[in-house]
Coordinates of C-alpha atoms and ligand atoms in Angstrom, one line a residue:
M79 CA 96.0 102.0 185.3
M80 CA 94.6 102.8 181.9
R81 CA 95.2 100.2 179.2
G82 CA 96.9 101.4 176.0
P83 CA 94.5 102.7 173.4
R84 CA 93.5 100.7 170.2
L85 CA 94.1 103.4 167.6
V86 CA 94.0 103.7 163.8
L87 CA 95.9 106.6 162.3
L88 CA 94.5 107.6 158.9
G89 CA 95.9 110.3 156.6
K90 CA 97.1 110.8 153.1
Q91 CA 100.7 109.9 152.1
G92 CA 103.1 112.3 153.7
A93 CA 100.6 113.3 156.5
G94 CA 103.1 112.1 159.1
K95 CA 101.4 108.8 160.1
G96 CA 104.6 106.8 160.4
T97 CA 106.3 109.6 162.3
Q98 CA 103.5 110.2 164.8
A99 CA 102.5 106.5 165.1
L100 CA 105.9 105.8 166.5
R101 CA 105.8 108.6 169.0
L102 CA 102.2 107.7 170.1
S103 CA 103.1 104.0 170.6
E104 CA 106.1 105.0 172.7
H105 CA 103.9 107.5 174.7
Y106 CA 101.2 105.0 175.4
G107 CA 103.4 101.9 175.6
T108 CA 101.5 100.2 172.8
A109 CA 102.6 98.4 169.7
H110 CA 103.2 100.3 166.4
L111 CA 101.8 98.3 163.5
S112 CA 102.7 99.6 160.0
T113 CA 101.6 97.4 157.2
G114 CA 104.0 99.3 154.9
D115 CA 106.9 98.6 157.3
L116 CA 105.9 95.0 157.5
F117 CA 105.9 94.5 153.7
R118 CA 109.2 96.4 153.3
A119 CA 110.8 94.1 156.0
A120 CA 109.4 91.0 154.3
A121 CA 110.7 92.1 150.9
R122 CA 114.2 92.7 152.4
A123 CA 114.0 89.3 154.0
G124 CA 113.2 87.9 150.5
T125 CA 110.0 86.1 151.5
Q126 CA 107.5 85.3 148.8
A127 CA 104.8 87.5 150.3
G128 CA 107.3 90.3 150.7
L129 CA 108.5 90.1 147.1
S130 CA 105.0 89.9 145.7
A131 CA 104.0 93.0 147.8
Q132 CA 107.0 94.9 146.7
R133 CA 105.8 94.7 143.0
Y134 CA 102.7 96.6 144.0
M135 CA 104.5 99.0 146.4
D136 CA 107.2 100.2 144.0
V137 CA 104.7 101.5 141.5
G138 CA 102.3 103.0 144.2
E139 CA 99.6 100.4 143.8
L140 CA 97.7 98.9 146.8
V141 CA 98.7 95.4 147.8
P142 CA 95.6 93.2 147.3
D143 CA 93.2 93.1 150.2
E144 CA 93.4 89.3 150.7
I145 CA 97.2 89.5 151.3
V146 CA 97.0 92.5 153.6
I147 CA 94.1 91.2 155.6
G148 CA 95.9 87.8 156.0
V149 CA 98.9 89.6 157.5
V150 CA 96.8 91.7 159.9
E151 CA 94.8 88.7 161.0
E152 CA 98.0 86.9 161.8
L153 CA 99.2 89.8 163.9
F154 CA 96.0 90.0 165.9
A155 CA 96.0 86.3 166.6
D156 CA 98.4 87.5 169.4
T157 CA 95.8 88.4 172.1
K158 CA 98.5 90.0 174.3
L159 CA 99.1 92.6 171.6
V160 CA 95.4 93.5 171.4
E161 CA 95.3 93.8 175.2
R162 CA 98.4 96.0 175.3
G163 CA 96.9 98.3 172.7
F164 CA 98.2 99.4 169.3
V165 CA 98.6 102.2 166.8
L166 CA 97.7 101.0 163.3
D167 CA 99.5 103.0 160.6
G168 CA 98.6 102.3 157.0
F169 CA 95.7 99.9 157.7
P170 CA 92.9 99.9 156.9
R171 CA 93.1 101.5 153.5
T172 CA 90.0 100.2 151.8
L173 CA 86.4 99.9 153.0
H174 CA 86.7 96.1 152.8
Q175 CA 89.8 96.2 155.0
A176 CA 88.0 98.4 157.6
E177 CA 85.1 95.9 157.7
E178 CA 87.5 93.0 158.1
L179 CA 89.4 94.8 160.9
D180 CA 86.1 95.1 162.9
R181 CA 85.5 91.4 162.3
V182 CA 89.1 90.4 163.4
L183 CA 89.0 92.6 166.5
G184 CA 85.5 91.3 167.5
A185 CA 84.9 91.9 171.2
T186 CA 87.9 94.2 171.6
P187 CA 87.0 96.9 169.1
L188 CA 89.0 100.0 168.2
D189 CA 88.8 102.9 170.6
L190 CA 89.5 105.7 168.2
V191 CA 90.4 106.6 164.6
V192 CA 92.4 109.7 164.0
N193 CA 92.4 111.4 160.6
L194 CA 95.7 113.3 160.4
D195 CA 94.8 116.0 158.0
V196 CA 97.3 118.0 155.9
P197 CA 97.0 119.9 152.7
T198 CA 98.3 118.0 149.7
E199 CA 100.9 120.7 148.9
I200 CA 102.5 120.1 152.3
A201 CA 102.4 116.3 151.9
L202 CA 104.2 116.5 148.6
V203 CA 107.0 118.6 150.0
R204 CA 107.5 116.2 152.8
L205 CA 107.5 113.1 150.6
A206 CA 110.0 114.6 148.1
G207 CA 112.5 115.2 151.0
R208 CA 111.8 112.0 152.9
R209 CA 114.7 109.6 153.7
V210 CA 114.4 106.4 155.7
C211 CA 116.7 103.9 157.4
E212 CA 116.7 100.8 155.3
D213 CA 117.3 98.7 158.4
C214 CA 115.0 100.0 161.1
G215 CA 112.7 102.3 159.1
T216 CA 113.3 105.5 161.1
T217 CA 112.2 108.4 159.1
Y218 CA 114.2 111.6 158.3
H219 CA 113.9 114.5 156.0
V220 CA 116.5 116.3 154.0
D221 CA 115.9 119.3 156.2
L222 CA 116.2 117.2 159.3
P223 CA 118.9 114.7 158.6
P224 CA 120.6 112.2 161.0
A225 CA 123.6 113.6 163.0
V226 CA 126.1 111.8 160.8
P227 CA 125.0 112.3 157.2
W228 CA 122.8 109.4 156.0
I229 CA 123.7 107.0 158.8
C230 CA 120.7 106.2 161.1
D231 CA 120.9 107.8 164.6
V232 CA 119.0 104.8 166.0
C233 CA 120.7 101.7 164.5
G234 CA 123.6 102.9 162.3
G235 CA 121.9 101.7 159.2
K236 CA 122.0 103.4 155.8
V237 CA 119.5 106.2 155.3
V238 CA 118.1 106.2 151.7
Q239 CA 115.1 107.4 149.6
R240 CA 112.2 105.0 149.5
D241 CA 111.7 103.2 146.2
D242 CA 108.1 104.4 146.0
D243 CA 108.9 108.1 146.7
T244 CA 109.2 108.8 142.9
E245 CA 107.0 111.4 141.4
S246 CA 104.8 108.9 139.5
A247 CA 104.4 106.5 142.4
I248 CA 103.5 109.4 144.8
L249 CA 100.8 110.7 142.4
R250 CA 99.4 107.2 142.1
R251 CA 99.3 106.6 145.8
L252 CA 97.6 110.0 146.4
E253 CA 95.0 109.1 143.7
L254 CA 94.3 105.7 145.3
Y255 CA 94.0 107.5 148.7
E256 CA 91.2 109.7 147.3
R257 CA 89.4 106.8 145.7
E258 CA 89.9 103.9 148.2
T259 CA 90.8 105.4 151.6
L260 CA 88.6 108.5 151.8
P261 CA 85.4 106.5 152.1
I262 CA 86.7 104.9 155.3
I263 CA 86.5 108.3 157.0
Q264 CA 82.7 108.3 156.5
F265 CA 82.6 104.7 157.7
Y266 CA 84.3 105.6 161.0
R267 CA 82.4 108.9 161.4
R268 CA 79.2 106.8 161.3
Q269 CA 80.6 104.6 164.1
Q270 CA 81.3 107.8 166.1
R271 CA 85.0 106.8 166.4
L272 CA 86.5 109.5 164.2
V273 CA 88.4 112.6 165.2
V274 CA 90.3 114.9 162.9
V275 CA 93.6 116.4 163.9
A276 CA 95.5 119.0 161.9
G277 CA 98.9 117.5 160.8
N278 CA 100.5 120.8 159.7
G279 CA 103.2 122.5 161.8
P280 CA 106.2 121.2 163.7
G281 CA 106.1 117.5 164.6
A282 CA 106.1 118.2 168.4
E283 CA 103.0 120.3 168.1
V284 CA 101.2 117.7 166.0
F285 CA 102.1 115.1 168.6
E286 CA 100.7 117.3 171.4
R287 CA 97.4 117.7 169.5
L288 CA 97.2 114.0 168.9
V289 CA 97.7 113.1 172.6
A290 CA 95.1 115.7 173.6
A291 CA 92.6 114.3 171.1
V292 CA 93.2 110.7 172.1
D293 CA 93.0 111.5 175.9
T294 CA 89.9 113.7 175.6
F295 CA 88.1 111.1 173.5
R296 CA 88.9 108.3 175.9
E297 CA 87.9 110.3 179.0
L298 CA 84.6 111.2 177.3
C299 CA 84.0 107.5 176.5
G300 CA 84.9 106.5 180.1
E301 CA 87.5 104.0 178.7
P302 CA 89.2 101.8 181.3
Ligands
AP5_222 P1 103.2 103.1 153.7 O1 104.5 102.7 154.1 O2 102.1 103.0 154.7 O3 103.3 104.5 153.0 P2 102.2 105.6 152.6 O4 100.8 105.2 152.9 O5 102.5 105.9 151.2 O6 102.4 106.7 153.7 P3 103.7 107.4 153.8 O7 104.7 106.5 154.5 O8 104.1 108.0 152.5 O9 103.3 108.7 154.7 P4 103.3 108.9 156.2 O10 102.0 109.6 156.5 O11 103.6 107.7 157.1 O12 104.4 110.0 156.4 P5 105.8 110.0 157.2 O13 105.5 110.0 158.7 O14 106.7 109.0 156.7 O15 102.7 102.1 152.5 C1 103.6 101.9 151.4 C2 102.9 101.0 150.4 O16 102.6 99.7 151.0 C3 101.5 101.4 149.9 O17 101.7 102.3 148.8 C4 101.0 100.1 149.4 O18 101.5 99.6 148.2 C5 101.4 99.1 150.5 N1 100.5 99.0 151.6 C6 100.7 99.4 152.9 N2 99.6 99.2 153.6 C7 98.6 98.7 152.8 C8 97.3 98.4 152.9 N3 96.6 98.5 154.1 N4 96.6 98.0 151.8 C9 97.2 97.9 150.6 N5 98.5 98.2 150.4 C10 99.2 98.6 151.5 O19 106.3 111.5 156.9 C11 106.7 111.9 155.6 C12 107.9 112.9 155.6 O20 107.4 114.1 156.3 C13 109.1 112.4 156.4 O21 110.2 112.8 155.8 C14 108.9 113.0 157.8 O22 110.2 113.2 158.4 C15 108.3 114.3 157.4 N6 107.3 114.9 158.4 C16 106.5 114.2 159.2 N7 105.8 115.0 160.0 C17 106.3 116.3 159.8 C18 105.9 117.6 160.3 N8 105.0 117.7 161.2 N9 106.6 118.6 159.8 C19 107.6 118.5 158.8 N10 107.9 117.3 158.3 C20 107.3 116.2 158.7

């Protein structure tokens, strides 16, 4: 049996990384690791790391590398998680984070990095209408709400607008994406691990494209 892939999902804010990372992890039976979700959960739990991350997140700034890398290193100390495979969503986001990820994974490197590509105009519309469950993080959109208005279909939690989905924080996040995250695409292209998948169109179609890209790449590489 094929093992689950070790994937990174890159893409600008609103590209659909969170939405598709969840589906991909269910499809391949791997873990879904979102640094944004981890920080939001830590902030809700009131931990010091979470509250300190929240100060950066609310205004659209990146959480400092040393904090993020520490969190990821702790996650990957679990060798079973690495063996099972994972979809990383929101990490790495700077060149330094990408280099550190290679170091942390060592002899069990990434299989593939997918850049989910959407035009900024589409991403902005998606972010403006996004709503999330404050308990489990399930994502909705004002055009695709939960069955009972603003009660999560999955866990019954309250569905709200994210604190960093304000106009100023969205613009800052997109600016930082251009400056800090785009160079990573070149980094992975040089490693011959990068594929680009169009993220526009209905979610089910994007998912099909992603699975086709991942499966094709793994077959070509003769992955176990
Ligand atoms: P994070 O939670 O990762 O947020 P983000 O990067 O801003 O990305 P988004 O969640 O905005 O976009 P997405 O691509 O996941 O879109 P989604 O699937 O939700 O990070 C938040 C903050 O944490 C950062 O700003 C930073 O402060 C900090 N942080 C996290 N990681 C860090 C790191 N590594 N280093 C430093 N700081 C870090 O979709 C958006 C909307 O579109 C939803 O409403 C969805 O329903 C809808 N949608 C999705 N797909 C479709 C489709 N195909 N058609 C129509 N609508 C769709």
